Short mmCIF file of C-alpha atoms and ligand atoms in Angstrom, two decimals:
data_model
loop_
_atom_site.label_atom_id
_atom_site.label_comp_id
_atom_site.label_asym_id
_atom_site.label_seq_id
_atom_site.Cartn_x
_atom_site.Cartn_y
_atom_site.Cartn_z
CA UNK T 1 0.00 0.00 0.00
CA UNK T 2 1.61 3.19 -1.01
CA UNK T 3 1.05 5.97 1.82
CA UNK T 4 2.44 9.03 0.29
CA UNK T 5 -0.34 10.46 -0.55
CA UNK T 6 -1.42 10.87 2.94
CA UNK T 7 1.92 11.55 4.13
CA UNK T 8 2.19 14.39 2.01
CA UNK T 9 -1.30 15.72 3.04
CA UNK T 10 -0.40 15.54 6.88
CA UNK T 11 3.04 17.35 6.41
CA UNK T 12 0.94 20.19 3.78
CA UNK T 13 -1.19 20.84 7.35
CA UNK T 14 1.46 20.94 9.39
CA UNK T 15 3.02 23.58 7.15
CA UNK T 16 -0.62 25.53 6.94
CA UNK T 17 -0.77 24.78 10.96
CA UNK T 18 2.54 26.28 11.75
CA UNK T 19 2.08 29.26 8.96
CA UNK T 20 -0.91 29.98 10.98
CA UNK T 21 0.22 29.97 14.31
CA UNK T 22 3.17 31.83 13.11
CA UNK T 23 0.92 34.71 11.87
CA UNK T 24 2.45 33.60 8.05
CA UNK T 25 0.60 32.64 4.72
CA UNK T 26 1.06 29.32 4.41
CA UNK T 27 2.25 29.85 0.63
CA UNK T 28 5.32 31.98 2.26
CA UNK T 29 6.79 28.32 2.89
CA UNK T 30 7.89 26.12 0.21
CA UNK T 31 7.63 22.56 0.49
CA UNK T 32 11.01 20.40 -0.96
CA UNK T 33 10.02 16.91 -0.66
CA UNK T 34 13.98 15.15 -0.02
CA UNK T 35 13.59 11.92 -2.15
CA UNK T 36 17.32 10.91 -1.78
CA UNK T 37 17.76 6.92 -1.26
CA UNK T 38 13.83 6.46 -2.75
CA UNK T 39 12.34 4.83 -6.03
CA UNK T 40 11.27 6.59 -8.87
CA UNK T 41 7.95 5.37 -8.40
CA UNK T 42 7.59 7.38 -5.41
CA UNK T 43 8.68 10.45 -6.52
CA UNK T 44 5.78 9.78 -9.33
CA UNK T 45 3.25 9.42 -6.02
CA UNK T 46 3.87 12.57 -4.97
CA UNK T 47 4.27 14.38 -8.34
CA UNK T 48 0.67 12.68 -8.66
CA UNK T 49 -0.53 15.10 -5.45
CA UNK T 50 0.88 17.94 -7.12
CA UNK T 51 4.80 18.08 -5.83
CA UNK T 52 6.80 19.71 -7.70
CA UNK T 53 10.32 19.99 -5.89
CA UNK T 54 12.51 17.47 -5.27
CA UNK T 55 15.58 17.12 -2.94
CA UNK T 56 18.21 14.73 -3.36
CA UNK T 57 21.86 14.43 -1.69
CA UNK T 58 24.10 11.68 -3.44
CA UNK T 59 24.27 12.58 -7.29
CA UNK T 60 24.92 8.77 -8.18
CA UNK T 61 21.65 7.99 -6.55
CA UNK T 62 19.76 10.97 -7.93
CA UNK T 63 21.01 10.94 -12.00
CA UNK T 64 19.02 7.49 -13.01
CA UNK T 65 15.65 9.12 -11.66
CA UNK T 66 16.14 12.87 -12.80
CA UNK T 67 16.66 10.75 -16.28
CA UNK T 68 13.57 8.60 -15.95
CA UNK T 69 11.70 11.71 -15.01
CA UNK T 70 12.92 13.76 -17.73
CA UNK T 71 9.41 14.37 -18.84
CA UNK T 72 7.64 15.07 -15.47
CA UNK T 73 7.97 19.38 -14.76
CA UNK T 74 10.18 18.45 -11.62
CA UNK T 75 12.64 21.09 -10.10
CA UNK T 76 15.52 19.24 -8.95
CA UNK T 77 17.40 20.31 -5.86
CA UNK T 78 20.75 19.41 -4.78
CA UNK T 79 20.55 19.67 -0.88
CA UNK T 80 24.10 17.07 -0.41
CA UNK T 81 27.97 17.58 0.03
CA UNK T 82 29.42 19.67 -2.68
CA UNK T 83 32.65 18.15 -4.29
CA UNK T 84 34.31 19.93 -7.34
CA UNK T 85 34.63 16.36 -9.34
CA UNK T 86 31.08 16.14 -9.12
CA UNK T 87 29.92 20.00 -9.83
CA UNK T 88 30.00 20.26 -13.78
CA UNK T 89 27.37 17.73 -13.51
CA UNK T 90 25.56 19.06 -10.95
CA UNK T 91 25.24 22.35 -12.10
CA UNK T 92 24.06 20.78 -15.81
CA UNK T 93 20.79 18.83 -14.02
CA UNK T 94 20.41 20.80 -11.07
CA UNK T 95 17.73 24.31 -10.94
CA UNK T 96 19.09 24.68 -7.14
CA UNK T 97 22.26 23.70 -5.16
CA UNK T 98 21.38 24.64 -1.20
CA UNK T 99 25.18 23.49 0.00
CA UNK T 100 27.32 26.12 -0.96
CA UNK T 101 29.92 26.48 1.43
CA UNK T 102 33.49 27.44 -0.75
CA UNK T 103 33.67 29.87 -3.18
CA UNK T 104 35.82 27.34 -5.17
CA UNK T 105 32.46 25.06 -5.92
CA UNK T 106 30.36 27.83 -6.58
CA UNK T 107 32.69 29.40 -9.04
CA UNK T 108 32.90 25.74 -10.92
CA UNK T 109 29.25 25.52 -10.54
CA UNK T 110 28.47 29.06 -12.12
CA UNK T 111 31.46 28.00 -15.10
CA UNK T 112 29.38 24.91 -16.08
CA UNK T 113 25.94 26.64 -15.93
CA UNK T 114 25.12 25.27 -19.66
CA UNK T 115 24.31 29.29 -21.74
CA UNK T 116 20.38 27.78 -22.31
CA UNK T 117 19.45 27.55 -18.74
CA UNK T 118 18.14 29.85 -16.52
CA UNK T 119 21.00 30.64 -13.38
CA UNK T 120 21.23 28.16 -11.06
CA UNK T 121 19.44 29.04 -7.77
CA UNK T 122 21.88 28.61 -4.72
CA UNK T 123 22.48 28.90 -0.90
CA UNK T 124 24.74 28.80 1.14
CA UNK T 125 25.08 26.43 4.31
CA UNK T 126 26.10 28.06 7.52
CA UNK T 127 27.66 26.01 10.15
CA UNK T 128 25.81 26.51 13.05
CA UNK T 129 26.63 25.64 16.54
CA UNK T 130 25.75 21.85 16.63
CA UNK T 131 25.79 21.58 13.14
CA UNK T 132 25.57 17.65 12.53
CA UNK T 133 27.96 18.13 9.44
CA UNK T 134 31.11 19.15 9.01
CA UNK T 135 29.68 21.01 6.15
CA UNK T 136 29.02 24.79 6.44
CA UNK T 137 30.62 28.20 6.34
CA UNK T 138 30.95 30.14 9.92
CA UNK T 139 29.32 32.86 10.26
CA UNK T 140 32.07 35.07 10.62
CA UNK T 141 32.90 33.91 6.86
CA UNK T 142 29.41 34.67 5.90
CA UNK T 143 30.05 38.07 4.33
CA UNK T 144 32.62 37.29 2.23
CA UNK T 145 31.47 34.46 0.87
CA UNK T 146 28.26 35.59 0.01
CA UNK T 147 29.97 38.62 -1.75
CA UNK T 148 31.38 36.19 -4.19
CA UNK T 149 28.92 34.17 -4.49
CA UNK T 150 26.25 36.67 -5.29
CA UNK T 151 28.88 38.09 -8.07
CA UNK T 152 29.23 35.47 -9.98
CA UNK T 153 27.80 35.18 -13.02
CA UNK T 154 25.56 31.90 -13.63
CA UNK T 155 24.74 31.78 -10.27
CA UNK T 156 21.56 33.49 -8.10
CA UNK T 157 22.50 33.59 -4.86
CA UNK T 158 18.76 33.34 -3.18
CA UNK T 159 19.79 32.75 0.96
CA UNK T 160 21.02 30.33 3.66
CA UNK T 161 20.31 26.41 4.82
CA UNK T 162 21.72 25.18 7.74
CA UNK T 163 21.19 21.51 8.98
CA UNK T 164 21.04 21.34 12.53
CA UNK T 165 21.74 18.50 14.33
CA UNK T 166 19.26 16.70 15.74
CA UNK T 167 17.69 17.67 19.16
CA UNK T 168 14.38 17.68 20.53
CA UNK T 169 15.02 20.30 22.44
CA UNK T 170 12.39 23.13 20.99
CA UNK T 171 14.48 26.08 22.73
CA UNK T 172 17.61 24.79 20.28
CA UNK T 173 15.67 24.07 17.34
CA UNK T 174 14.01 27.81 17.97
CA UNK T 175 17.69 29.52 18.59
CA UNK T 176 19.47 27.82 15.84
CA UNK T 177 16.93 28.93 13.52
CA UNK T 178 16.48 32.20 14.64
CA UNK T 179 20.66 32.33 14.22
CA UNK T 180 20.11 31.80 11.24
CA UNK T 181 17.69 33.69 10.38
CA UNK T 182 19.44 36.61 11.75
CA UNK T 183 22.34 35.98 9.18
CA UNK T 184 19.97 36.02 6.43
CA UNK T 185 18.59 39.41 7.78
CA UNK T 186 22.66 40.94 8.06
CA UNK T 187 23.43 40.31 4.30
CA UNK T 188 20.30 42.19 3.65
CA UNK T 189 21.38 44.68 5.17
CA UNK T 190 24.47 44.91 3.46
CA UNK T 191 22.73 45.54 -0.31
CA UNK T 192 22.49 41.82 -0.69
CA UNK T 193 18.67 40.65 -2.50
CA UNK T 194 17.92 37.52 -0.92
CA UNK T 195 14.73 36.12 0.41
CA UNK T 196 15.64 32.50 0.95
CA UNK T 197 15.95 30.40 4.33
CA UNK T 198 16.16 26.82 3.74
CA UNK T 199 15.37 25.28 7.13
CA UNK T 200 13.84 22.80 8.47
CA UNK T 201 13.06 19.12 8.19
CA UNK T 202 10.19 16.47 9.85
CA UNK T 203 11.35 16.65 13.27
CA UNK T 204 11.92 20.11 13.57
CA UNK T 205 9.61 22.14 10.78
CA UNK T 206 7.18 23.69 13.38
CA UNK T 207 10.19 25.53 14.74
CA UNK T 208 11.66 26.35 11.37
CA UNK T 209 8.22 27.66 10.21
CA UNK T 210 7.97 29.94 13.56
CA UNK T 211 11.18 31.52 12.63
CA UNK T 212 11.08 32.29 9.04
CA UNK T 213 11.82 29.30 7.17
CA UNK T 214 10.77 29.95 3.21
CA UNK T 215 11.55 26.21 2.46
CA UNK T 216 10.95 23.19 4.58
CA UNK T 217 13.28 20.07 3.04
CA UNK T 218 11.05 16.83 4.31
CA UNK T 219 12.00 13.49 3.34
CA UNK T 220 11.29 10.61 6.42
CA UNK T 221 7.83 12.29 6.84
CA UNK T 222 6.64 11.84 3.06
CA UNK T 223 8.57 8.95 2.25
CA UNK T 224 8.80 6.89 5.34
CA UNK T 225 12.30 5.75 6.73
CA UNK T 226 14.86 5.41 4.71
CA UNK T 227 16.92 1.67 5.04
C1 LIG Z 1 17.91 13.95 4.46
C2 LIG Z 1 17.88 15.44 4.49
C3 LIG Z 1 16.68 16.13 4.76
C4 LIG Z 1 15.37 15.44 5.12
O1 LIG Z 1 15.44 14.93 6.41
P1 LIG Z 1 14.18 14.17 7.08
O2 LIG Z 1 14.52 14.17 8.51
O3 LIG Z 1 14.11 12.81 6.47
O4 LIG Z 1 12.96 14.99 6.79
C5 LIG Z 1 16.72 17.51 4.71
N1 LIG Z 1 17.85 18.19 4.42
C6 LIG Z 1 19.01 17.56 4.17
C7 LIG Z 1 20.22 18.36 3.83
C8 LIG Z 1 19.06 16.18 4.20
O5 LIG Z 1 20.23 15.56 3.98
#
């Protein structure tokens, strides 16, 4: 019995739930459903209910089902480790990359933007106390970085992700988010146009939603455990 379609209707209400209680439209939050690891097929289920974005971390595992799916209107995000053997490739099925954390990828990234396509949408990750990652930029590196990034040419620079580690502590999930937000709100400040915070997953989108988050990524809570 396939259950994503009811998955994916609980986790839509608890976006509209937490928009609410938030004082925020619920359309102020994107939903990214993070397929990485999962079938085809499923990705299909949810397309079916009307998904549109997909996440997906390992590019082996992701290139055989953005290739199936070639004909489905999918917009694929890479949400995984960045590595520069891997970024030409990226950055030629890819519309986002949410990992940017070296100016070194992005530049590769914005030289093998193919001339047809529109500029790849990017963020970068900010390591975050806790961070469960190594992955990341500090935030003292934030500014400079961003700079960069936002110059280049193929690129769009849109905001931040961050990948917490996991706690079920709601004061932590609340502060980390709210750090991050905070970032976002600094490079504003500084002349930068960005209106992105990619933040939050299942166990912690209530908190992400409450402080801002424009993008949930949600993969257990659509598409069950992964093995
Ligand atoms: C796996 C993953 C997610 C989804 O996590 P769930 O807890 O399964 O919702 C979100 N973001 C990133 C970067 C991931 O690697």
């Amino acid at each position: 019995m396939n259950e994503i379609p009811q998955r994916l209707a609980e986790v839509r209400r608890r976006i509209r739930a937490a928009a609410q209680a938030a004082g925020r439209r619920a359309d102020e939050v994107a939903l990214l459903a993070v397929s990485k690891t999962k079938p085809a097929a499923d990705i299909v289920a949810a397309y079916r209910e009307g998904q549109r974005q997909f996440g997906e971390n390992y590019l082996q595992d992701a290139m055989p089902k953005v290739d199936a799916l070639a004909d489905l209107a999918i917009e694929w995000h890479f949400i995984g480790r960045l590595q520069s053997n891997k970024a030409a490739e990226i950055s030629r099925h890819f519309a986002w990359v949410h990992g940017i954390d070296q100016h070194k990828h992005a530049a590769r990234l914005s030289d093998h933007r193919p001339m047809q396509a529109p500029p790849l949408q990017v963020c970068i990750q900010v390591n975050l106390s806790g961070e469960a990652t190594k992955g990341g930029v500090q935030p003292a590196e934030l500014p400079a970085l961003a700079h960069v990034v936002a110059g280049l040419p193929r690129l769009r620079l849109r905001g931040l992700m961050t990948l917490p580690s996991p706690t079920t502590d709601l004061a932590t999930q609340h502060a980390v988010f709210a750090q991050l937000r905070g970032l976002l709100e600094d490079l504003q400040h500084r002349g930068l146009e960005l209106d992105t915070l990619s933040m939050g997953m299942s166990a912690d989108m209530e908190a992400a939603i409450a402080e801002g988050s424009t993008m949930v990524r949600i993969g257990t809570d659509i598409f069950g455990a992964r093995g």
